[in-house]
GROMACS .gro file of N, CA, C and O in nm:
model
  260
    1UNK      N    1   0.513  15.129  10.874
    1UNK     CA    2   0.631  15.205  10.837
    1UNK      C    3   0.754  15.116  10.851
    1UNK      O    4   0.775  15.052  10.952
    2UNK      N    5   0.834  15.112  10.747
    2UNK     CA    6   0.954  15.032  10.751
    2UNK      C    7   1.062  15.101  10.832
    2UNK      O    8   1.069  15.222  10.838
    3UNK      N    9   1.145  15.020  10.892
    3UNK     CA   10   1.256  15.074  10.968
    3UNK      C   11   1.383  15.057  10.886
    3UNK      O   12   1.399  14.962  10.815
    4UNK      N   13   1.470  15.152  10.898
    4UNK     CA   14   1.601  15.142  10.833
    4UNK      C   15   1.707  15.174  10.935
    4UNK      O   16   1.686  15.254  11.026
    5UNK      N   17   1.821  15.109  10.920
    5UNK     CA   18   1.929  15.133  11.015
    5UNK      C   19   1.995  15.268  10.984
    5UNK      O   20   1.980  15.325  10.877
    6UNK      N   21   2.068  15.317  11.079
    6UNK     CA   22   2.136  15.446  11.061
    6UNK      C   23   2.232  15.445  10.943
    6UNK      O   24   2.237  15.541  10.867
    7UNK      N   25   2.309  15.337  10.923
    7UNK     CA   26   2.396  15.336  10.803
    7UNK      C   27   2.315  15.345  10.674
    7UNK      O   28   2.359  15.407  10.578
    8UNK      N   29   2.196  15.286  10.671
    8UNK     CA   30   2.112  15.294  10.551
    8UNK      C   31   2.068  15.438  10.527
    8UNK      O   32   2.066  15.485  10.412
    9UNK      N   33   2.032  15.510  10.633
    9UNK     CA   34   1.995  15.650  10.618
    9UNK      C   35   2.114  15.733  10.570
    9UNK      O   36   2.100  15.823  10.488
   10UNK      N   37   2.232  15.702  10.622
   10UNK     CA   38   2.352  15.773  10.581
   10UNK      C   39   2.379  15.750  10.433
   10UNK      O   40   2.412  15.842  10.358
   11UNK      N   41   2.363  15.625  10.389
   11UNK     CA   42   2.384  15.592  10.248
   11UNK      C   43   2.281  15.663  10.161
   11UNK      O   44   2.314  15.717  10.056
   12UNK      N   45   2.156  15.666  10.206
   12UNK     CA   46   2.051  15.735  10.133
   12UNK      C   47   2.082  15.883  10.121
   12UNK      O   48   2.068  15.943  10.014
   13UNK      N   49   2.127  15.944  10.228
   13UNK     CA   50   2.163  16.085  10.226
   13UNK      C   51   2.278  16.113  10.132
   13UNK      O   52   2.279  16.213  10.060
   14UNK      N   53   2.375  16.024  10.130
   14UNK     CA   54   2.489  16.039  10.040
   14UNK      C   55   2.444  16.033   9.894
   14UNK      O   56   2.486  16.115   9.812
   15UNK      N   57   2.358  15.937   9.863
   15UNK     CA   58   2.307  15.925   9.726
   15UNK      C   59   2.226  16.049   9.689
   15UNK      O   60   2.241  16.101   9.579
   16UNK      N   61   2.140  16.095   9.779
   16UNK     CA   62   2.057  16.213   9.751
   16UNK      C   63   2.146  16.335   9.727
   16UNK      O   64   2.121  16.413   9.634
   17UNK      N   65   2.250  16.349   9.806
   17UNK     CA   66   2.342  16.461   9.789
   17UNK      C   67   2.411  16.457   9.654
   17UNK      O   68   2.425  16.560   9.586
   18UNK      N   69   2.453  16.339   9.611
   18UNK     CA   70   2.519  16.326   9.481
   18UNK      C   71   2.423  16.361   9.368
   18UNK      O   72   2.461  16.429   9.272
   19UNK      N   73   2.299  16.317   9.379
   19UNK     CA   74   2.199  16.346   9.275
   19UNK      C   75   2.168  16.495   9.272
   19UNK      O   76   2.160  16.557   9.166
   20UNK      N   77   2.154  16.556   9.390
   20UNK     CA   78   2.128  16.700   9.396
   20UNK      C   79   2.244  16.783   9.342
   20UNK      O   80   2.226  16.894   9.295
   21UNK      N   81   2.363  16.726   9.348
   21UNK     CA   82   2.481  16.795   9.294
   21UNK      C   83   2.503  16.765   9.146
   21UNK      O   84   2.607  16.800   9.091
   22UNK      N   85   2.407  16.696   9.083
   22UNK     CA   86   2.414  16.677   8.938
   22UNK      C   87   2.449  16.539   8.889
   22UNK      O   88   2.453  16.516   8.768
   23UNK      N   89   2.478  16.445   8.976
   23UNK     CA   90   2.511  16.309   8.931
   23UNK      C   91   2.386  16.242   8.875
   23UNK      O   92   2.274  16.266   8.922
   24UNK      N   93   2.406  16.160   8.774
   24UNK     CA   94   2.296  16.084   8.716
   24UNK      C   95   2.276  15.957   8.800
   24UNK      O   96   2.373  15.884   8.827
   25UNK      N   97   2.154  15.927   8.842
   25UNK     CA   98   2.130  15.808   8.924
   25UNK      C   99   2.182  15.679   8.859
   25UNK      O  100   2.233  15.591   8.928
   26UNK      N  101   2.173  15.670   8.728
   26UNK     CA  102   2.219  15.549   8.658
   26UNK      C  103   2.371  15.533   8.668
   26UNK      O  104   2.423  15.422   8.651
   27UNK      N  105   2.443  15.643   8.693
   27UNK     CA  106   2.588  15.636   8.701
   27UNK      C  107   2.639  15.603   8.842
   27UNK      O  108   2.758  15.576   8.860
   28UNK      N  109   2.551  15.606   8.940
   28UNK     CA  110   2.592  15.577   9.078
   28UNK      C  111   2.608  15.427   9.097
   28UNK      O  112   2.528  15.348   9.045
   29UNK      N  113   2.708  15.385   9.173
   29UNK     CA  114   2.729  15.241   9.193
   29UNK      C  115   2.620  15.181   9.282
   29UNK      O  116   2.564  15.248   9.369
   30UNK      N  117   2.593  15.055   9.259
   30UNK     CA  118   2.498  14.982   9.343
   30UNK      C  119   2.575  14.936   9.466
   30UNK      O  120   2.683  14.879   9.455
   31UNK      N  121   2.519  14.965   9.583
   31UNK     CA  122   2.584  14.923   9.707
   31UNK      C  123   2.490  14.829   9.781
   31UNK      O  124   2.368  14.848   9.781
   32UNK      N  125   2.547  14.729   9.842
   32UNK     CA  126   2.468  14.635   9.919
   32UNK      C  127   2.497  14.654  10.068
   32UNK      O  128   2.608  14.690  10.106
   33UNK      N  129   2.395  14.629  10.150
   33UNK     CA  130   2.418  14.642  10.294
   33UNK      C  131   2.518  14.537  10.343
   33UNK      O  132   2.527  14.428  10.288
   34UNK      N  133   2.591  14.574  10.446
   34UNK     CA  134   2.688  14.480  10.503
   34UNK      C  135   2.633  14.412  10.628
   34UNK      O  136   2.685  14.310  10.670
   35UNK      N  137   2.529  14.470  10.686
   35UNK     CA  138   2.466  14.409  10.804
   35UNK      C  139   2.316  14.410  10.785
   35UNK      O  140   2.261  14.493  10.713
   36UNK      N  141   2.251  14.317  10.849
   36UNK     CA  142   2.106  14.308  10.846
   36UNK      C  143   2.054  14.301  10.988
   36UNK      O  144   2.120  14.249  11.077
   37UNK      N  145   1.934  14.354  11.009
   37UNK     CA  146   1.874  14.356  11.141
   37UNK      C  147   1.741  14.282  11.133
   37UNK      O  148   1.660  14.306  11.043
   38UNK      N  149   1.719  14.190  11.226
   38UNK     CA  150   1.594  14.115  11.231
   38UNK      C  151   1.507  14.173  11.343
   38UNK      O  152   1.544  14.169  11.460
   39UNK      N  153   1.392  14.229  11.305
   39UNK     CA  154   1.298  14.285  11.401
   39UNK      C  155   1.167  14.209  11.387
   39UNK      O  156   1.115  14.194  11.276
   40UNK      N  157   1.114  14.159  11.497
   40UNK     CA  158   0.989  14.084  11.496
   40UNK      C  159   0.883  14.166  11.569
   40UNK      O  160   0.903  14.207  11.683
   41UNK      N  161   0.771  14.190  11.501
   41UNK     CA  162   0.659  14.264  11.560
   41UNK      C  163   0.553  14.161  11.599
   41UNK      O  164   0.483  14.107  11.514
   42UNK      N  165   0.544  14.131  11.728
   42UNK     CA  166   0.453  14.027  11.776
   42UNK      C  167   0.306  14.066  11.759
   42UNK      O  168   0.222  13.981  11.732
   43UNK      N  169   0.274  14.194  11.774
   43UNK     CA  170   0.136  14.239  11.759
   43UNK      C  171   0.089  14.218  11.615
   43UNK      O  172  -0.022  14.169  11.592
   44UNK      N  173   0.173  14.251  11.520
   44UNK     CA  174   0.138  14.231  11.379
   44UNK      C  175   0.129  14.083  11.346
   44UNK      O  176   0.038  14.040  11.274
   45UNK      N  177   0.221  14.005  11.400
   45UNK     CA  178   0.217  13.860  11.377
   45UNK      C  179   0.087  13.801  11.429
   45UNK      O  180   0.022  13.720  11.362
   46UNK      N  181   0.044  13.843  11.547
   46UNK     CA  182  -0.082  13.794  11.605
   46UNK      C  183  -0.201  13.838  11.520
   46UNK      O  184  -0.294  13.760  11.497
   47UNK      N  185  -0.197  13.961  11.471
   47UNK     CA  186  -0.307  14.011  11.387
   47UNK      C  187  -0.318  13.933  11.257
   47UNK      O  188  -0.427  13.917  11.202
   48UNK      N  189  -0.206  13.881  11.209
   48UNK     CA  190  -0.204  13.802  11.086
   48UNK      C  191  -0.228  13.653  11.114
   48UNK      O  192  -0.232  13.573  11.021
   49UNK      N  193  -0.240  13.618  11.240
   49UNK     CA  194  -0.261  13.479  11.277
   49UNK      C  195  -0.136  13.394  11.267
   49UNK      O  196  -0.144  13.272  11.249
   50UNK      N  197  -0.020  13.457  11.280
   50UNK     CA  198   0.107  13.386  11.269
   50UNK      C  199   0.164  13.354  11.407
   50UNK      O  200   0.149  13.433  11.500
   51UNK      N  201   0.230  13.242  11.416
   51UNK     CA  202   0.300  13.205  11.538
   51UNK      C  203   0.449  13.220  11.511
   51UNK      O  204   0.501  13.162  11.415
   52UNK      N  205   0.517  13.297  11.594
   52UNK     CA  206   0.660  13.317  11.578
   52UNK      C  207   0.731  13.217  11.668
   52UNK      O  208   0.709  13.214  11.789
   53UNK      N  209   0.815  13.136  11.608
   53UNK     CA  210   0.887  13.034  11.683
   53UNK      C  211   0.984  13.095  11.783
   53UNK      O  212   1.044  13.200  11.755
   54UNK      N  213   1.001  13.030  11.898
   54UNK     CA  214   1.096  13.081  11.997
   54UNK      C  215   1.238  13.094  11.941
   54UNK      O  216   1.312  13.185  11.980
   55UNK      N  217   1.277  13.006  11.850
   55UNK     CA  218   1.411  13.015  11.792
   55UNK      C  219   1.428  13.143  11.709
   55UNK      O  220   1.537  13.200  11.706
   56UNK      N  221   1.320  13.189  11.645
   56UNK     CA  222   1.326  13.315  11.570
   56UNK      C  223   1.337  13.432  11.668
   56UNK      O  224   1.415  13.525  11.647
   57UNK      N  225   1.258  13.426  11.775
   57UNK     CA  226   1.263  13.532  11.876
   57UNK      C  227   1.400  13.542  11.940
   57UNK      O  228   1.448  13.651  11.970
   58UNK      N  229   1.465  13.428  11.959
   58UNK     CA  230   1.598  13.426  12.021
   58UNK      C  231   1.701  13.490  11.928
   58UNK      O  232   1.798  13.552  11.977
   59UNK      N  233   1.683  13.477  11.799
   59UNK     CA  234   1.778  13.534  11.702
   59UNK      C  235   1.750  13.680  11.668
   59UNK      O  236   1.835  13.747  11.610
   60UNK      N  237   1.632  13.728  11.703
   60UNK     CA  238   1.592  13.864  11.665
   60UNK      C  239   1.679  13.967  11.736
   60UNK      O  240   1.714  13.952  11.853
   61UNK      N  241   1.713  14.072  11.661
   61UNK     CA  242   1.786  14.184  11.720
   61UNK      C  243   1.694  14.268  11.808
   61UNK      O  244   1.738  14.329  11.905
   62UNK      N  245   1.565  14.270  11.770
   62UNK     CA  246   1.466  14.347  11.847
   62UNK      C  247   1.331  14.279  11.834
   62UNK      O  248   1.294  14.233  11.726
   63UNK      N  249   1.256  14.272  11.944
   63UNK     CA  250   1.122  14.216  11.944
   63UNK      C  251   1.027  14.325  11.991
   63UNK      O  252   1.042  14.377  12.101
   64UNK      N  253   0.932  14.359  11.905
   64UNK     CA  254   0.833  14.461  11.940
   64UNK      C  255   0.709  14.391  11.994
   64UNK      O  256   0.659  14.298  11.932
   65UNK      N  257   0.664  14.434  12.108
   65UNK     CA  258   0.546  14.372  12.172
   65UNK      C  259   0.418  14.429  12.116
   65UNK      O  260   0.400  14.540  12.091
   0.00000   0.00000   0.00000
């Protein structure tokens, strides 16, 4: 399951509300995220046979064991 930040959920809700109120999806502006979150899942990395470098772990916003 993918994770999304709270602002992304808010943006999704705003878009859904506009569409439910009759807006055409093609007429809605494209918005890009202003922040990104780096989450490393060590269990999944191990299952895939990947080694996560310590420098990546140090930069991660969240590390899942």
